[in-house]
Amino acid sequence: MVNLTIDGKQISVSKAATIYEAAQEAGIHIPVLCYAKKLLPYGACRVCLVEIEQMKGRLIPSCTTPVSEGMVVTTTSEEIKKVRKTVMEFLLVNHVLDCPVCDKGGECDLQDLAYELDSTSNRFEGEKFDLPTDEVNPLIERNMNRCVLCGKCVRVCDEIVGYGSYSFINRGFETKIATAYDRGLNCEFCGQCLSMCPVGALLPRPFKFKARPWQLKEVDSVCGYCGNGCTVTLGVLGDRVETIRFNDKIGVNDGNLCIRGRFGYSYVNDQERLTKPLVRKDGVLVETDWDEALQVVSDGLLKAQGGQGVGFLSGARLTNEEFYLLKQFAKTVGTENVDHSGGECYKGVTEGLKQTLGVAASTATFPQIDKADVILAIRSDFYETHPVVGMVVNQAIRRNDAKLLIVADKKGKLNKLPGAKTLLSKPGLELDVLNAMAKVILDEGLAQTEGVEGVAEFQASLANFTPEKVAARSGVDAEALQAAARQLASAKQGVVLLAYGLPYQGLNKELATAAANLAILTGIPGREGGGLYLCGEKSNSQGAIDLGILPQNGGLGAQAMLAGASNGKLDALYVVSEDPLSSYPDRDKVAQALEKVPFLVVQDIFLSPTAQLADVVLPAVSFAEKDGTFTNAERRIQRVRPGIPSPGEARSDGAIFSALAGKLGNNLSFTSAAAIFTEIGKDVPAYAAIGFNELGAHGKVWGGETLSPASRKLVAVGGGTTVEGEFQLVVGSALYHSGTVSTKAKGPLAVLSEAYAELGREDAKDLNVAEGDLLKISGNGAEIKLKAKVDNRLPKGVVFVPYHFADAEVNRLYKGEPAVSVKISK
Amino acid sequence: MFKEFAKGLSITFKHLLPGHSTTVQYPTVKLKPSERFRGLHRLVPSQDREKCVACYLCPTVCPAKCITVESAENEKGEKYPKVYKIDMLRCIFCGYCVEACPVEAIEMTAEYELANYNREDFEFTKQRLLK
């Protein structure tokens, strides 16, 4: 700690603090433009100048100067004010004063500063810039005439996102921020830059001229897309969500968002949303009222339960409270057939982690990744499924010199991070690589085996996984593999990352088990700092597992339900917030089940392909209209708050379950989400310790920041298998989308509007394929046509297809395997 | 004392004579209000559109909350008021909107005959205000 005096106030702060941070801690205001809490000090704007007793004679920028013992700082005096005002005059020489039409007006740092410093005139004259604005890209409007060259966009894109879109070009008065070759922006479109911009140089294009900031009602909620659980602050005007506001005060994401979170909100305002219940009459879905729809549903379910039974298939984007009501409703109907997300993809957590660590969740929280020294990412897709955790990984590397190891079948954003070491294996053989790493650690005596069960059996099972053998099979370099294993074993704060979701069903349980084995051998789970993270694809994947939306007590799982529905063993299917026809593997199987099942109820916000087959469609509501909690992939329970009223007669999933249960004689009525949350505590012990009203700004993590594993048991897993054939197709998540719902959101659609088949350059050259050519891809007895995308991400022989787009029918090829052998022709 | 009475009354009687009245025969005769009179608003036109840039300062400053603005982007990429309405029944003619306007797009005219028969007729849309 260092003692110093600021404006006569004695302060004691950490020696790493700058004068600005010290002043902030003491509640002393110093104006700034280029400073941001999450970025490294830069000192571009010179607005934060202060006087230091020991350095009299000149003024010192407070945001870049570290504190030192006995420093005496003055932050306001006539002279300082005069100098700051002059700095403002310099800044305003070129800045166009188009505040009336600039969307930043009202929350513009420069505007506030001009007001604060009373800058009403300018002694200097200079040319105002008249640069063309970048309106080529659909999401980020760049108007460099308003830029004050604070460099925040450059820094955030580099330090946090790790993309590096921007840089300063030219010199002197001509200096400006530009992309490579000063072309239009073509990046991840995460919009971090526009959230940082202190002026109106970078603005969200979808929000252009929509409203003034002071007109918006701000509602803090949690993003409805992935399991990262970022706080999104909805900017609500009337009954529409018009934008997502910047908020770094609360939540886990430090104000960082990805394209889905920042620009993927428009589907909640969509005109196509279901507003009335639909019931099939004479083969056509017709609008009806709730009374009739609920009657038809309850009659249908009762009849089915009297016959072969009912199955509930849920998505993973319901709130915890709704999951609870779903479970109670299923009990009321009298069935144990309840499952979510295709039933297979989460088995890494419920079975893989359960059998090794005895817990069914990630063992640590996301902020701990920031301080890790070695990070192992299994599958490069982690950045694509959970971009904001990917940004934390980037910060760990850049700020704290963490070493990143990647075991994957293709390259991705993570591979581009500095110093990333990639073990690129054939699709399906990542498992062998993990086993080989475990073998190296055990054989070289680097393993931490104290208190670990099953070491001998495990070691014996690894005979076939020597680095050399695995290298020969998988194409990974044996020495690199050994080096990676040693590095992971030497980690003081190690992190293992693995994402799961509908497109990652193949070997999911085995991969999670192998990852857990590796983590146990390197002492990762349960140790302070770092941990094993298994992150769900959807916003409440973890909540679904915690609340037991799983086949229990002999109930059928999702796949068994679909099979049952096809061969007459199930008389009704109730699908909630999910579009199995578009997103589950094996479309034919799903289609058959949905067509054959005698009674199909679909509860969703859009008339999805699945809903079009239903007997009854019930209009549900989006995350922006719900009250309750989500549990993110690090076990953090956070509040979801309603920002807008629901369109038409749409009701929340929870309200529908309550109403239906009431019709069946079980009065599931609760006064509020808080009351249901208390009930959840009775069923789920981990939730009992947490009060709904105590969730606060950062939520509450159940099981503590570091979850101690209940057991440390090594479980042998066999190797993976590769598929033969010229091309191996792997499906997965694209960065711009999440699940199928983002294909209804204008922002993500504007960047990626249709499915594609991605090929490496070598393959493209061999096939004589150029970007945009239509390819025929056949395999697994089906053929689909997709446009080609060519880049250098994929090794030879691997084709990647994103799974989000319903009309691409990718799941006709993909049936849940790690890779599909396909033929490609033009 | 009598003298004073006579003096005073003479002034009174003088005013009763024709040509000394301050009232006028409205509506056949109309007074010209002062230049600073705050009557009906007018949106100032420029060459091809209204001068207003839809900055939202007038609805923000309006103490009676009688101004509704909705901005949009025109073909040239400029910001313009797609909707501009004043609810004259709510307006208190304070003139803050004129004062707040950064582009001098709104002014107050000498028009004070605002009575009407229907509630809807008190809603002054952009077209009416541009006249």
mmCIF file with all atom_site columns, C-alpha atoms in Angstrom, chain A residues 700-763:
data_model
loop_
_atom_site.group_PDB
_atom_site.id
_atom_site.type_symbol
_atom_site.label_atom_id
_atom_site.label_alt_id
_atom_site.label_comp_id
_atom_site.label_asym_id
_atom_site.label_entity_id
_atom_site.label_seq_id
_atom_site.pdbx_PDB_ins_code
_atom_site.Cartn_x
_atom_site.Cartn_y
_atom_site.Cartn_z
_atom_site.occupancy
_atom_site.B_iso_or_equiv
_atom_site.pdbx_formal_charge
_atom_site.auth_seq_id
_atom_site.auth_comp_id
_atom_site.auth_asym_id
_atom_site.auth_atom_id
_atom_site.pdbx_PDB_model_num
ATOM 1  C CA . LYS A 1 700 ? -24.779 -15.605 -6.528  1.00 0.00 ? 700 LYS A CA 1
ATOM 2  C CA . VAL A 1 701 ? -22.727 -18.669 -7.349  1.00 0.00 ? 701 VAL A CA 1
ATOM 3  C CA . TRP A 1 702 ? -24.061 -21.858 -5.857  1.00 0.00 ? 702 TRP A CA 1
ATOM 4  C CA . GLY A 1 703 ? -21.457 -24.131 -4.338  1.00 0.00 ? 703 GLY A CA 1
ATOM 5  C CA . GLY A 1 704 ? -18.992 -21.262 -3.909  1.00 0.00 ? 704 GLY A CA 1
ATOM 6  C CA . GLU A 1 705 ? -16.457 -19.675 -6.268  1.00 0.00 ? 705 GLU A CA 1
ATOM 7  C CA . THR A 1 706 ? -14.471 -22.912 -6.234  1.00 0.00 ? 706 THR A CA 1
ATOM 8  C CA . LEU A 1 707 ? -16.600 -26.016 -6.138  1.00 0.00 ? 707 LEU A CA 1
ATOM 9  C CA . SER A 1 708 ? -14.893 -28.873 -4.331  1.00 0.00 ? 708 SER A CA 1
ATOM 10 C CA . PRO A 1 709 ? -15.405 -32.133 -6.174  1.00 0.00 ? 709 PRO A CA 1
ATOM 11 C CA . ALA A 1 710 ? -17.224 -34.871 -4.263  1.00 0.00 ? 710 ALA A CA 1
ATOM 12 C CA . SER A 1 711 ? -14.819 -37.471 -5.620  1.00 0.00 ? 711 SER A CA 1
ATOM 13 C CA . ARG A 1 712 ? -11.628 -37.685 -7.640  1.00 0.00 ? 712 ARG A CA 1
ATOM 14 C CA . LYS A 1 713 ? -12.004 -40.813 -9.637  1.00 0.00 ? 713 LYS A CA 1
ATOM 15 C CA . LEU A 1 714 ? -10.201 -41.570 -12.861 1.00 0.00 ? 714 LEU A CA 1
ATOM 16 C CA . VAL A 1 715 ? -12.441 -43.331 -15.347 1.00 0.00 ? 715 VAL A CA 1
ATOM 17 C CA . ALA A 1 716 ? -10.943 -44.968 -18.393 1.00 0.00 ? 716 ALA A CA 1
ATOM 18 C CA . VAL A 1 717 ? -12.416 -43.921 -21.701 1.00 0.00 ? 717 VAL A CA 1
ATOM 19 C CA . GLY A 1 718 ? -11.650 -45.626 -24.970 1.00 0.00 ? 718 GLY A CA 1
ATOM 20 C CA . GLY A 1 719 ? -10.398 -43.762 -27.966 1.00 0.00 ? 719 GLY A CA 1
ATOM 21 C CA . GLY A 1 720 ? -12.470 -42.043 -30.570 1.00 0.00 ? 720 GLY A CA 1
ATOM 22 C CA . THR A 1 721 ? -12.900 -43.201 -34.105 1.00 0.00 ? 721 THR A CA 1
ATOM 23 C CA . THR A 1 722 ? -12.357 -41.397 -37.345 1.00 0.00 ? 722 THR A CA 1
ATOM 24 C CA . VAL A 1 723 ? -14.542 -41.779 -40.337 1.00 0.00 ? 723 VAL A CA 1
ATOM 25 C CA . GLU A 1 724 ? -13.153 -42.940 -43.634 1.00 0.00 ? 724 GLU A CA 1
ATOM 26 C CA . GLY A 1 725 ? -13.807 -41.175 -46.861 1.00 0.00 ? 725 GLY A CA 1
ATOM 27 C CA . GLU A 1 726 ? -12.487 -38.193 -48.684 1.00 0.00 ? 726 GLU A CA 1
ATOM 28 C CA . PHE A 1 727 ? -14.213 -35.563 -46.590 1.00 0.00 ? 727 PHE A CA 1
ATOM 29 C CA . GLN A 1 728 ? -15.217 -35.446 -42.967 1.00 0.00 ? 728 GLN A CA 1
ATOM 30 C CA . LEU A 1 729 ? -18.053 -33.122 -42.155 1.00 0.00 ? 729 LEU A CA 1
ATOM 31 C CA . VAL A 1 730 ? -18.182 -31.576 -38.706 1.00 0.00 ? 730 VAL A CA 1
ATOM 32 C CA . VAL A 1 731 ? -21.060 -29.433 -37.542 1.00 0.00 ? 731 VAL A CA 1
ATOM 33 C CA . GLY A 1 732 ? -20.860 -26.727 -34.941 1.00 0.00 ? 732 GLY A CA 1
ATOM 34 C CA . SER A 1 733 ? -21.704 -23.241 -33.901 1.00 0.00 ? 733 SER A CA 1
ATOM 35 C CA . ALA A 1 734 ? -20.897 -20.176 -35.977 1.00 0.00 ? 734 ALA A CA 1
ATOM 36 C CA . LEU A 1 735 ? -19.663 -17.155 -34.090 1.00 0.00 ? 735 LEU A CA 1
ATOM 37 C CA . TYR A 1 736 ? -22.570 -14.972 -35.130 1.00 0.00 ? 736 TYR A CA 1
ATOM 38 C CA . HIS A 1 737 ? -25.364 -17.282 -34.078 1.00 0.00 ? 737 HIS A CA 1
ATOM 39 C CA . SER A 1 738 ? -26.553 -19.270 -31.098 1.00 0.00 ? 738 SER A CA 1
ATOM 40 C CA . GLY A 1 739 ? -29.111 -22.040 -31.399 1.00 0.00 ? 739 GLY A CA 1
ATOM 41 C CA . THR A 1 740 ? -31.841 -21.405 -33.955 1.00 0.00 ? 740 THR A CA 1
ATOM 42 C CA . VAL A 1 741 ? -33.459 -18.308 -32.469 1.00 0.00 ? 741 VAL A CA 1
ATOM 43 C CA . SER A 1 742 ? -30.661 -15.964 -33.543 1.00 0.00 ? 742 SER A CA 1
ATOM 44 C CA . THR A 1 743 ? -31.672 -16.692 -37.133 1.00 0.00 ? 743 THR A CA 1
ATOM 45 C CA . LYS A 1 744 ? -34.736 -14.559 -36.378 1.00 0.00 ? 744 LYS A CA 1
ATOM 46 C CA . ALA A 1 745 ? -32.622 -11.647 -35.143 1.00 0.00 ? 745 ALA A CA 1
ATOM 47 C CA . LYS A 1 746 ? -31.695 -8.973  -37.671 1.00 0.00 ? 746 LYS A CA 1
ATOM 48 C CA . GLY A 1 747 ? -28.216 -8.224  -36.318 1.00 0.00 ? 747 GLY A CA 1
ATOM 49 C CA . PRO A 1 748 ? -26.694 -11.695 -36.582 1.00 0.00 ? 748 PRO A CA 1
ATOM 50 C CA . LEU A 1 749 ? -28.614 -12.296 -39.817 1.00 0.00 ? 749 LEU A CA 1
ATOM 51 C CA . ALA A 1 750 ? -27.167 -9.185  -41.391 1.00 0.00 ? 750 ALA A CA 1
ATOM 52 C CA . VAL A 1 751 ? -23.676 -10.634 -40.962 1.00 0.00 ? 751 VAL A CA 1
ATOM 53 C CA . LEU A 1 752 ? -24.436 -14.282 -41.610 1.00 0.00 ? 752 LEU A CA 1
ATOM 54 C CA . SER A 1 753 ? -27.734 -14.898 -43.341 1.00 0.00 ? 753 SER A CA 1
ATOM 55 C CA . GLU A 1 754 ? -27.452 -18.471 -44.497 1.00 0.00 ? 754 GLU A CA 1
ATOM 56 C CA . ALA A 1 755 ? -25.667 -21.713 -43.853 1.00 0.00 ? 755 ALA A CA 1
ATOM 57 C CA . TYR A 1 756 ? -22.434 -22.475 -45.674 1.00 0.00 ? 756 TYR A CA 1
ATOM 58 C CA . ALA A 1 757 ? -19.975 -25.280 -46.111 1.00 0.00 ? 757 ALA A CA 1
ATOM 59 C CA . GLU A 1 758 ? -16.499 -24.221 -45.102 1.00 0.00 ? 758 GLU A CA 1
ATOM 60 C CA . LEU A 1 759 ? -13.474 -25.743 -46.797 1.00 0.00 ? 759 LEU A CA 1
ATOM 61 C CA . GLY A 1 760 ? -9.766  -25.306 -46.409 1.00 0.00 ? 760 GLY A CA 1
ATOM 62 C CA . ARG A 1 761 ? -7.889  -23.629 -49.261 1.00 0.00 ? 761 ARG A CA 1
ATOM 63 C CA . GLU A 1 762 ? -6.177  -26.825 -50.311 1.00 0.00 ? 762 GLU A CA 1
ATOM 64 C CA . ASP A 1 763 ? -9.441  -28.717 -50.677 1.00 0.00 ? 763 ASP A CA 1
#
